[in-house]
């Protein structure tokens, strides 16, 4: 529930922040702009190994991961996009921007999409106090 959603959203923000030094180094060394798109969705998934004897991967599949994958097409470089499901569990701890509805590929279904911007000041303070 809330704990898993908070961990996912905070991890995405942390990854984006830590990539800033890498982005600056790539810009300085190669003159290229390195930006990562991220998407988050919550729900049931099927987890297991796929592949053959010489190569196997451990992965999650299903509708939940398919939706997250499709959200990458609406994410701007450097942006973290998510469905409303993680926000149902943890939204009051984060600031976000509404991006509107997105139609899923090969489906009549649409999902509400949001851009995650940052943690709220209250949530940052509560996490700092919990760490002491």
PDB file of C-alpha atoms in Angstrom:
ATOM      1  CA  UNK A   1       0.000   0.000   0.000  1.00  0.00           C
ATOM      2  CA  UNK A   2       1.267   3.400   1.074  1.00  0.00           C
ATOM      3  CA  UNK A   3       4.734   2.232   2.118  1.00  0.00           C
ATOM      4  CA  UNK A   4       5.500   0.614  -1.245  1.00  0.00           C
ATOM      5  CA  UNK A   5       4.163   3.585  -3.199  1.00  0.00           C
ATOM      6  CA  UNK A   6       6.241   6.012  -1.120  1.00  0.00           C
ATOM      7  CA  UNK A   7       9.359   3.916  -1.624  1.00  0.00           C
ATOM      8  CA  UNK A   8       8.824   3.833  -5.404  1.00  0.00           C
ATOM      9  CA  UNK A   9       8.164   7.564  -5.731  1.00  0.00           C
ATOM     10  CA  UNK A  10      11.043   8.558  -3.440  1.00  0.00           C
ATOM     11  CA  UNK A  11      13.395   6.161  -5.262  1.00  0.00           C
ATOM     12  CA  UNK A  12      12.496   7.709  -8.624  1.00  0.00           C
ATOM     13  CA  UNK A  13      13.158  11.216  -7.285  1.00  0.00           C
ATOM     14  CA  UNK A  14      16.464  10.037  -5.808  1.00  0.00           C
ATOM     15  CA  UNK A  15      17.547   8.435  -9.094  1.00  0.00           C
ATOM     16  CA  UNK A  16      16.738  11.630 -10.991  1.00  0.00           C
ATOM     17  CA  UNK A  17      18.701  13.725  -8.491  1.00  0.00           C
ATOM     18  CA  UNK A  18      21.736  11.411  -8.505  1.00  0.00           C
ATOM     19  CA  UNK A  19      21.774  11.361 -12.314  1.00  0.00           C
ATOM     20  CA  UNK A  20      22.287  15.132 -12.374  1.00  0.00           C
ATOM     21  CA  UNK A  21      26.045  14.798 -11.699  1.00  0.00           C
ATOM     22  CA  UNK A  22      26.287  12.143 -14.431  1.00  0.00           C
ATOM     23  CA  UNK A  23      24.340  14.410 -16.798  1.00  0.00           C
ATOM     24  CA  UNK A  24      26.720  17.306 -16.132  1.00  0.00           C
ATOM     25  CA  UNK A  25      29.757  15.059 -16.707  1.00  0.00           C
ATOM     26  CA  UNK A  26      28.364  13.694 -19.998  1.00  0.00           C
ATOM     27  CA  UNK A  27      27.593  17.252 -21.102  1.00  0.00           C
ATOM     28  CA  UNK A  28      31.096  18.422 -20.212  1.00  0.00           C
ATOM     29  CA  UNK A  29      32.920  15.415 -21.710  1.00  0.00           C
ATOM     30  CA  UNK A  30      30.820  14.647 -24.783  1.00  0.00           C
ATOM     31  CA  UNK A  31      28.619  17.678 -25.406  1.00  0.00           C
ATOM     32  CA  UNK A  32      25.511  15.495 -25.164  1.00  0.00           C
ATOM     33  CA  UNK A  33      22.527  15.907 -22.891  1.00  0.00           C
ATOM     34  CA  UNK A  34      21.715  12.737 -20.928  1.00  0.00           C
ATOM     35  CA  UNK A  35      18.106  12.740 -19.718  1.00  0.00           C
ATOM     36  CA  UNK A  36      16.139   9.771 -18.413  1.00  0.00           C
ATOM     37  CA  UNK A  37      12.384   9.222 -18.604  1.00  0.00           C
ATOM     38  CA  UNK A  38      10.760   7.228 -15.787  1.00  0.00           C
ATOM     39  CA  UNK A  39       7.249   5.877 -15.289  1.00  0.00           C
ATOM     40  CA  UNK A  40       5.527   4.350 -12.271  1.00  0.00           C
ATOM     41  CA  UNK A  41       2.353   2.333 -11.919  1.00  0.00           C
ATOM     42  CA  UNK A  42       1.106   0.043  -9.161  1.00  0.00           C
ATOM     43  CA  UNK A  43      -0.935  -3.142  -9.324  1.00  0.00           C
ATOM     44  CA  UNK A  44      -0.624  -6.909  -9.652  1.00  0.00           C
ATOM     45  CA  UNK A  45       2.190  -8.346 -11.763  1.00  0.00           C
ATOM     46  CA  UNK A  46       3.472 -11.787 -12.702  1.00  0.00           C
ATOM     47  CA  UNK A  47       7.108 -12.192 -11.688  1.00  0.00           C
ATOM     48  CA  UNK A  48       9.449 -14.931 -12.824  1.00  0.00           C
ATOM     49  CA  UNK A  49      12.283 -15.983 -15.077  1.00  0.00           C
ATOM     50  CA  UNK A  50      12.082 -15.905 -18.837  1.00  0.00           C
ATOM     51  CA  UNK A  51      14.579 -17.100 -21.417  1.00  0.00           C
ATOM     52  CA  UNK A  52      16.520 -20.225 -22.254  1.00  0.00           C
ATOM     53  CA  UNK A  53      19.387 -22.233 -20.788  1.00  0.00           C
ATOM     54  CA  UNK A  54      22.106 -19.807 -21.882  1.00  0.00           C
ATOM     55  CA  UNK A  55      20.304 -16.619 -20.922  1.00  0.00           C
ATOM     56  CA  UNK A  56      17.533 -16.000 -18.423  1.00  0.00           C
ATOM     57  CA  UNK A  57      16.118 -12.803 -16.986  1.00  0.00           C
ATOM     58  CA  UNK A  58      14.041 -12.205 -13.887  1.00  0.00           C
ATOM     59  CA  UNK A  59      11.235  -9.836 -14.808  1.00  0.00           C
ATOM     60  CA  UNK A  60       7.722  -8.620 -14.048  1.00  0.00           C
ATOM     61  CA  UNK A  61       5.006  -8.764 -16.697  1.00  0.00           C
ATOM     62  CA  UNK A  62       1.306  -8.057 -17.013  1.00  0.00           C
ATOM     63  CA  UNK A  63      -1.112  -5.170 -17.489  1.00  0.00           C
ATOM     64  CA  UNK A  64       0.460  -3.090 -14.689  1.00  0.00           C
ATOM     65  CA  UNK A  65       3.913  -3.145 -16.287  1.00  0.00           C
ATOM     66  CA  UNK A  66       2.433  -2.625 -19.769  1.00  0.00           C
ATOM     67  CA  UNK A  67       0.734   0.587 -18.603  1.00  0.00           C
ATOM     68  CA  UNK A  68       3.972   1.835 -17.014  1.00  0.00           C
ATOM     69  CA  UNK A  69       5.851   1.089 -20.233  1.00  0.00           C
ATOM     70  CA  UNK A  70       3.288   2.972 -22.322  1.00  0.00           C
ATOM     71  CA  UNK A  71       3.569   6.022 -20.069  1.00  0.00           C
ATOM     72  CA  UNK A  72       7.167   6.484 -21.225  1.00  0.00           C
ATOM     73  CA  UNK A  73       5.866   7.787 -24.570  1.00  0.00           C
ATOM     74  CA  UNK A  74       4.270  10.796 -22.842  1.00  0.00           C
ATOM     75  CA  UNK A  75       7.164  11.509 -20.457  1.00  0.00           C
ATOM     76  CA  UNK A  76       9.445  14.399 -21.327  1.00  0.00           C
ATOM     77  CA  UNK A  77      13.195  13.889 -20.901  1.00  0.00           C
ATOM     78  CA  UNK A  78      13.994  14.091 -17.188  1.00  0.00           C
ATOM     79  CA  UNK A  79      10.344  13.641 -16.206  1.00  0.00           C
ATOM     80  CA  UNK A  80       8.795  11.043 -13.875  1.00  0.00           C
ATOM     81  CA  UNK A  81       5.243  10.168 -14.925  1.00  0.00           C
ATOM     82  CA  UNK A  82       2.776   7.996 -13.066  1.00  0.00           C
ATOM     83  CA  UNK A  83      -0.811   6.883 -12.997  1.00  0.00           C
ATOM     84  CA  UNK A  84      -3.208   7.921 -10.270  1.00  0.00           C
ATOM     85  CA  UNK A  85      -2.833   4.567  -8.503  1.00  0.00           C
ATOM     86  CA  UNK A  86       0.443   5.387  -6.686  1.00  0.00           C
ATOM     87  CA  UNK A  87      -1.018   8.775  -5.762  1.00  0.00           C
ATOM     88  CA  UNK A  88      -4.022   7.085  -4.158  1.00  0.00           C
ATOM     89  CA  UNK A  89      -1.582   5.472  -1.709  1.00  0.00           C
ATOM     90  CA  UNK A  90       0.991   8.223  -1.237  1.00  0.00           C
ATOM     91  CA  UNK A  91      -0.131  11.390  -3.009  1.00  0.00           C
ATOM     92  CA  UNK A  92      -0.313  13.574   0.098  1.00  0.00           C
ATOM     93  CA  UNK A  93       3.458  13.160   0.545  1.00  0.00           C
ATOM     94  CA  UNK A  94       4.334  14.430  -2.949  1.00  0.00           C
ATOM     95  CA  UNK A  95       3.815  17.368  -5.278  1.00  0.00           C
ATOM     96  CA  UNK A  96       2.730  16.540  -8.790  1.00  0.00           C
ATOM     97  CA  UNK A  97       1.339  18.104 -11.948  1.00  0.00           C
ATOM     98  CA  UNK A  98      -1.703  16.746 -13.786  1.00  0.00           C
ATOM     99  CA  UNK A  99      -0.919  15.840 -17.396  1.00  0.00           C
ATOM    100  CA  UNK A 100      -4.415  14.634 -18.392  1.00  0.00           C
ATOM    101  CA  UNK A 101      -5.759  11.376 -19.754  1.00  0.00           C
ATOM    102  CA  UNK A 102      -3.712   9.082 -21.991  1.00  0.00           C
ATOM    103  CA  UNK A 103      -5.263   6.392 -24.179  1.00  0.00           C
ATOM    104  CA  UNK A 104      -3.500   3.053 -23.914  1.00  0.00           C
ATOM    105  CA  UNK A 105      -2.256   1.370 -27.081  1.00  0.00           C
ATOM    106  CA  UNK A 106      -4.647  -1.131 -28.645  1.00  0.00           C
ATOM    107  CA  UNK A 107      -7.234  -0.486 -25.935  1.00  0.00           C
ATOM    108  CA  UNK A 108     -10.247   1.763 -25.335  1.00  0.00           C
ATOM    109  CA  UNK A 109      -8.915   2.316 -21.800  1.00  0.00           C
ATOM    110  CA  UNK A 110      -7.492   5.672 -20.721  1.00  0.00           C
ATOM    111  CA  UNK A 111      -5.495   6.454 -17.601  1.00  0.00           C
ATOM    112  CA  UNK A 112      -4.979   9.708 -15.751  1.00  0.00           C
ATOM    113  CA  UNK A 113      -1.313  10.692 -15.886  1.00  0.00           C
ATOM    114  CA  UNK A 114       0.665  12.900 -13.516  1.00  0.00           C
ATOM    115  CA  UNK A 115       4.217  14.212 -13.408  1.00  0.00           C
ATOM    116  CA  UNK A 116       5.979  13.746 -10.072  1.00  0.00           C
ATOM    117  CA  UNK A 117       7.867  16.894  -9.104  1.00  0.00           C
ATOM    118  CA  UNK A 118       9.091  16.495  -5.499  1.00  0.00           C
ATOM    119  CA  UNK A 119       8.353  15.355  -1.963  1.00  0.00           C
ATOM    120  CA  UNK A 120       6.381  17.716   0.262  1.00  0.00           C
ATOM    121  CA  UNK A 121       8.320  19.620   2.907  1.00  0.00           C
ATOM    122  CA  UNK A 122       6.339  17.881   5.678  1.00  0.00           C
ATOM    123  CA  UNK A 123       7.224  14.442   4.309  1.00  0.00           C
ATOM    124  CA  UNK A 124      10.927  15.304   4.001  1.00  0.00           C
ATOM    125  CA  UNK A 125      10.952  16.500   7.619  1.00  0.00           C
ATOM    126  CA  UNK A 126       9.128  13.372   8.870  1.00  0.00           C
ATOM    127  CA  UNK A 127      11.609  11.111   7.045  1.00  0.00           C
ATOM    128  CA  UNK A 128      14.539  13.008   8.554  1.00  0.00           C
ATOM    129  CA  UNK A 129      13.076  12.669  12.043  1.00  0.00           C
ATOM    130  CA  UNK A 130      12.446   8.955  11.539  1.00  0.00           C
ATOM    131  CA  UNK A 131      16.087   8.460  10.528  1.00  0.00           C
ATOM    132  CA  UNK A 132      17.419  10.006  13.749  1.00  0.00           C
TER     133      UNK A 132
END
